[in-house]
Amino acid sequence: MKFLKIFFWIFIVSFILTFIVFSIQCLLSAWWNIIFLLIIIVAIIWMKKRKKNQQSFWQGLIVIIISLLLFAWFYIPCIVGHYKELLSDSDTKVTDSHEHYHTSDIVGDGKKEEEKAEQAKREQEEKNQAEQAKKDQEEREKAEQAKKDQEEREKAEQAKKEQEEKERAEEAKEPELDASCDIKGNVSDSGEKIYHVPGGRFYDITVPEDIFCSESAARAAGYRKSKM
């Protein structure tokens, strides 16, 4: 019986102390609680003065009642919440001691899964980057090859155009025969080179193989003058 009494008083004292602590915390946790408390104190002082002067103080009583209701509306749930939190903390500690290893295993597995997912993501990104780089390289090579082919086609077209212009110029060019170039050069059957001047015996019947404008030019080419 003595032990029960001691336990009872310890419980009562603990409850009162925790209630005082929780009350102070709740009172200071919100500014409106302090406002309501000040309103109640001012209303009580006002009522005492009115009562001392034998005046009506029912207005102050209404203010006190309304302030108490509002104060209780915010204050009581705060106190109850603190007690629930106290009880839930004790339950959580017990539960954590039993589930520590299970939680650590779950966290470890989750971490491994996240690492695998990150690794797979990085590998996929690297693969995509490599494919994109390869694709860009192929496009650059195609562009360079197309440019090279275009330059070669342009060069071929330019060469063809120049050749055509050259051929047209050669075709359009007509050989000019100077009237003074009337010396006929002929090679005999024996291989002797003979040139014939106008008025010579064989001049008219000679089919020239070379034409010279002067006798000196004929002699320079290795021809001799006909004796007839």
Short mmCIF file of C-alpha atoms in Angstrom, two decimals:
data_model
loop_
_atom_site.label_atom_id
_atom_site.label_comp_id
_atom_site.label_asym_id
_atom_site.label_seq_id
_atom_site.Cartn_x
_atom_site.Cartn_y
_atom_site.Cartn_z
CA MET A 1 0.00 0.00 0.00
CA LYS A 2 2.84 2.37 0.82
CA PHE A 3 4.41 1.69 -2.56
CA LEU A 4 1.12 2.48 -4.32
CA LYS A 5 0.82 5.79 -2.46
CA ILE A 6 4.35 6.75 -3.43
CA PHE A 7 3.68 5.80 -7.04
CA PHE A 8 0.41 7.77 -6.98
CA TRP A 9 2.05 10.94 -5.68
CA ILE A 10 4.92 10.59 -8.12
CA PHE A 11 2.38 10.30 -10.96
CA ILE A 12 0.43 13.36 -9.69
CA VAL A 13 3.55 15.49 -9.32
CA SER A 14 4.83 14.43 -12.75
CA PHE A 15 1.47 15.22 -14.31
CA ILE A 16 1.35 18.66 -12.67
CA LEU A 17 4.93 19.48 -13.71
CA THR A 18 4.35 18.36 -17.29
CA PHE A 19 1.08 20.29 -17.36
CA ILE A 20 2.85 23.44 -16.17
CA VAL A 21 5.62 22.97 -18.78
CA PHE A 22 3.14 22.25 -21.57
CA SER A 23 0.99 25.21 -20.47
CA ILE A 24 3.95 27.57 -20.70
CA GLN A 25 4.91 26.17 -24.10
CA CYS A 26 1.36 26.50 -25.42
CA LEU A 27 1.00 29.97 -23.93
CA LEU A 28 4.20 31.15 -25.63
CA SER A 29 3.66 29.24 -28.89
CA ALA A 30 1.00 31.67 -30.19
CA TRP A 31 0.66 35.41 -29.62
CA TRP A 32 -3.16 35.28 -29.49
CA ASN A 33 -3.05 33.12 -26.35
CA ILE A 34 -1.20 35.92 -24.58
CA ILE A 35 -3.69 38.46 -25.96
CA PHE A 36 -6.65 36.43 -24.63
CA LEU A 37 -4.95 36.09 -21.23
CA LEU A 38 -4.32 39.84 -21.05
CA ILE A 39 -7.92 40.55 -22.03
CA ILE A 40 -9.15 38.28 -19.24
CA ILE A 41 -6.87 39.96 -16.67
CA VAL A 42 -7.93 43.46 -17.75
CA ALA A 43 -11.61 42.43 -17.70
CA ILE A 44 -11.26 41.06 -14.14
CA ILE A 45 -9.62 44.26 -12.92
CA TRP A 46 -12.32 46.30 -14.64
CA MET A 47 -15.06 44.15 -13.05
CA LYS A 48 -13.57 44.58 -9.58
CA LYS A 49 -13.56 48.36 -9.96
CA ARG A 50 -17.13 48.34 -11.23
CA LYS A 51 -18.24 46.06 -8.38
CA LYS A 52 -16.50 48.25 -5.81
CA ASN A 53 -18.34 51.27 -7.14
CA GLN A 54 -21.57 49.24 -7.18
CA GLN A 55 -21.87 49.54 -10.94
CA SER A 56 -22.94 46.98 -13.51
CA PHE A 57 -20.16 44.67 -14.66
CA TRP A 58 -21.99 42.16 -16.83
CA GLN A 59 -20.19 43.49 -19.96
CA GLY A 60 -16.86 42.46 -18.44
CA LEU A 61 -18.27 39.05 -17.56
CA ILE A 62 -19.31 38.51 -21.19
CA VAL A 63 -15.85 39.54 -22.36
CA ILE A 64 -14.23 37.12 -19.90
CA ILE A 65 -16.47 34.24 -20.96
CA ILE A 66 -15.83 34.82 -24.67
CA SER A 67 -12.08 35.19 -24.07
CA LEU A 68 -12.00 32.01 -21.96
CA LEU A 69 -13.83 30.07 -24.67
CA LEU A 70 -11.46 31.29 -27.36
CA PHE A 71 -8.46 30.70 -25.13
CA ALA A 72 -9.65 27.16 -24.39
CA TRP A 73 -10.32 26.59 -28.11
CA PHE A 74 -6.62 27.02 -28.87
CA TYR A 75 -5.09 26.13 -25.53
CA ILE A 76 -6.66 22.74 -24.71
CA PRO A 77 -5.81 21.09 -28.10
CA CYS A 78 -2.24 22.30 -27.65
CA ILE A 79 -1.97 20.65 -24.22
CA VAL A 80 -3.55 17.43 -25.50
CA GLY A 81 -1.22 17.46 -28.51
CA HIS A 82 1.82 17.68 -26.24
CA TYR A 83 0.64 14.69 -24.21
CA LYS A 84 -0.03 12.69 -27.39
CA GLU A 85 3.40 13.58 -28.67
CA LEU A 86 4.94 12.48 -25.37
CA LEU A 87 3.15 9.14 -25.52
CA SER A 88 3.90 8.65 -29.23
CA ASP A 89 7.61 9.35 -28.61
CA SER A 90 7.78 6.61 -26.01
CA ASP A 91 5.99 4.19 -28.36
CA THR A 92 8.26 5.18 -31.21
CA LYS A 93 11.39 4.47 -29.20
CA VAL A 94 10.15 0.98 -28.37
CA THR A 95 9.14 0.33 -31.97
CA ASP A 96 12.44 1.66 -33.29
CA SER A 97 14.38 -0.72 -31.05
CA HIS A 98 12.49 -3.69 -32.58
CA GLU A 99 12.54 -2.50 -36.18
CA HIS A 100 16.04 -1.08 -36.35
CA TYR A 101 17.52 -3.95 -38.32
CA HIS A 102 14.54 -4.23 -40.68
CA THR A 103 14.67 -0.50 -41.40
CA SER A 104 18.39 -0.57 -42.02
CA ASP A 105 17.93 -3.45 -44.46
CA ILE A 106 15.15 -1.60 -46.28
CA VAL A 107 17.19 1.59 -46.41
CA GLY A 108 20.22 -0.34 -47.65
CA ASP A 109 18.19 -2.04 -50.37
CA GLY A 110 16.61 1.25 -51.36
CA LYS A 111 20.02 2.89 -51.55
CA LYS A 112 21.33 0.09 -53.74
CA GLU A 113 18.35 0.41 -56.04
CA GLU A 114 18.89 4.16 -56.29
CA GLU A 115 22.58 3.63 -57.09
CA LYS A 116 21.69 1.08 -59.76
CA ALA A 117 19.12 3.45 -61.23
CA GLU A 118 21.64 6.31 -61.25
CA GLN A 119 24.29 4.07 -62.85
CA ALA A 120 21.84 2.92 -65.51
CA LYS A 121 20.84 6.52 -66.14
CA ARG A 122 24.47 7.61 -66.52
CA GLU A 123 25.22 4.72 -68.87
CA GLN A 124 22.18 5.58 -70.98
CA GLU A 125 23.22 9.23 -71.13
CA GLU A 126 26.77 8.27 -72.16
CA LYS A 127 25.36 5.94 -74.81
CA ASN A 128 23.08 8.67 -76.14
CA GLN A 129 25.98 11.13 -76.21
CA ALA A 130 28.18 8.64 -78.09
CA GLU A 131 25.42 7.97 -80.62
CA GLN A 132 24.83 11.69 -81.07
CA ALA A 133 28.57 12.31 -81.55
CA LYS A 134 28.74 9.51 -84.12
CA LYS A 135 25.72 10.90 -85.92
CA ASP A 136 27.24 14.39 -85.96
CA GLN A 137 30.52 12.99 -87.29
CA GLU A 138 28.71 11.16 -90.08
CA GLU A 139 26.79 14.29 -90.99
CA ARG A 140 30.02 16.31 -91.09
CA GLU A 141 31.68 13.69 -93.30
CA LYS A 142 28.68 13.67 -95.62
CA ALA A 143 28.74 17.45 -95.82
CA GLU A 144 32.48 17.47 -96.55
CA GLN A 145 32.10 14.75 -99.21
CA ALA A 146 29.20 16.62 -100.81
CA LYS A 147 31.29 19.81 -100.83
CA LYS A 148 34.22 17.94 -102.37
CA ASP A 149 32.01 16.39 -105.03
CA GLN A 150 30.53 19.79 -105.80
CA GLU A 151 33.98 21.31 -106.20
CA GLU A 152 35.05 18.46 -108.49
CA ARG A 153 31.93 18.89 -110.60
CA GLU A 154 32.55 22.62 -110.82
CA LYS A 155 36.16 22.02 -111.84
CA ALA A 156 35.10 19.48 -114.48
CA GLU A 157 32.46 21.83 -115.81
CA GLN A 158 34.98 24.68 -115.89
CA ALA A 159 37.53 22.54 -117.75
CA LYS A 160 34.87 21.38 -120.18
CA LYS A 161 33.77 24.95 -120.75
CA GLU A 162 37.33 26.11 -121.34
CA GLN A 163 37.92 23.24 -123.78
CA GLU A 164 34.75 24.05 -125.67
CA GLU A 165 35.70 27.71 -125.84
CA LYS A 166 39.16 26.74 -127.09
CA GLU A 167 37.69 24.46 -129.74
CA ARG A 168 35.26 27.13 -130.84
CA ALA A 169 38.09 29.65 -131.03
CA GLU A 170 40.20 27.25 -133.11
CA GLU A 171 37.25 26.50 -135.37
CA ALA A 172 36.48 30.19 -135.77
CA LYS A 173 40.09 31.01 -136.61
CA GLU A 174 40.73 31.00 -140.34
CA PRO A 175 44.28 30.71 -141.56
CA GLU A 176 45.47 33.86 -143.26
CA LEU A 177 47.54 33.27 -146.32
CA ASP A 178 49.85 36.09 -147.19
CA ALA A 179 49.85 36.78 -150.96
CA SER A 180 53.61 37.31 -150.86
CA CYS A 181 54.16 33.75 -149.64
CA ASP A 182 54.28 32.23 -153.12
CA ILE A 183 57.46 30.17 -153.02
CA LYS A 184 56.68 26.47 -153.31
CA GLY A 185 58.73 23.88 -151.54
CA ASN A 186 58.76 20.30 -152.87
CA VAL A 187 60.60 17.11 -151.99
CA SER A 188 61.71 14.97 -154.95
CA ASP A 189 61.55 11.23 -155.13
CA SER A 190 65.19 11.07 -154.17
CA GLY A 191 64.44 13.13 -151.06
CA GLU A 192 66.02 16.34 -152.26
CA LYS A 193 64.30 19.53 -151.13
CA ILE A 194 63.78 22.03 -153.94
CA TYR A 195 61.88 25.31 -153.91
CA HIS A 196 60.38 26.97 -156.99
CA VAL A 197 59.86 30.69 -157.46
CA PRO A 198 57.17 32.24 -159.65
CA GLY A 199 58.20 32.23 -163.29
CA GLY A 200 60.19 29.04 -162.95
CA ARG A 201 59.78 26.23 -165.46
CA PHE A 202 58.17 23.80 -163.01
CA TYR A 203 56.44 26.36 -160.76
CA ASP A 204 52.94 25.95 -162.14
CA ILE A 205 52.98 22.16 -162.14
CA THR A 206 54.58 21.83 -158.71
CA VAL A 207 52.31 20.71 -155.89
CA PRO A 208 53.84 22.43 -152.84
CA GLU A 209 54.55 20.60 -149.68
CA ASP A 210 55.73 23.80 -148.02
CA ILE A 211 55.08 27.49 -148.74
CA PHE A 212 57.66 30.15 -148.03
CA CYS A 213 57.47 33.89 -148.09
CA SER A 214 61.12 34.37 -148.96
CA GLU A 215 63.96 32.44 -150.47
CA SER A 216 66.00 32.87 -147.33
CA ALA A 217 63.23 31.15 -145.36
CA ALA A 218 63.25 28.28 -147.86
CA ARG A 219 67.01 27.94 -147.71
CA ALA A 220 66.84 28.04 -143.91
CA ALA A 221 64.41 25.12 -144.09
CA GLY A 222 66.94 23.08 -146.06
CA TYR A 223 65.62 23.73 -149.57
CA ARG A 224 67.65 24.67 -152.64
CA LYS A 225 66.50 26.73 -155.55
CA SER A 226 65.35 24.96 -158.70
CA LYS A 227 67.84 25.23 -161.58
CA MET A 228 65.10 25.74 -164.13
#
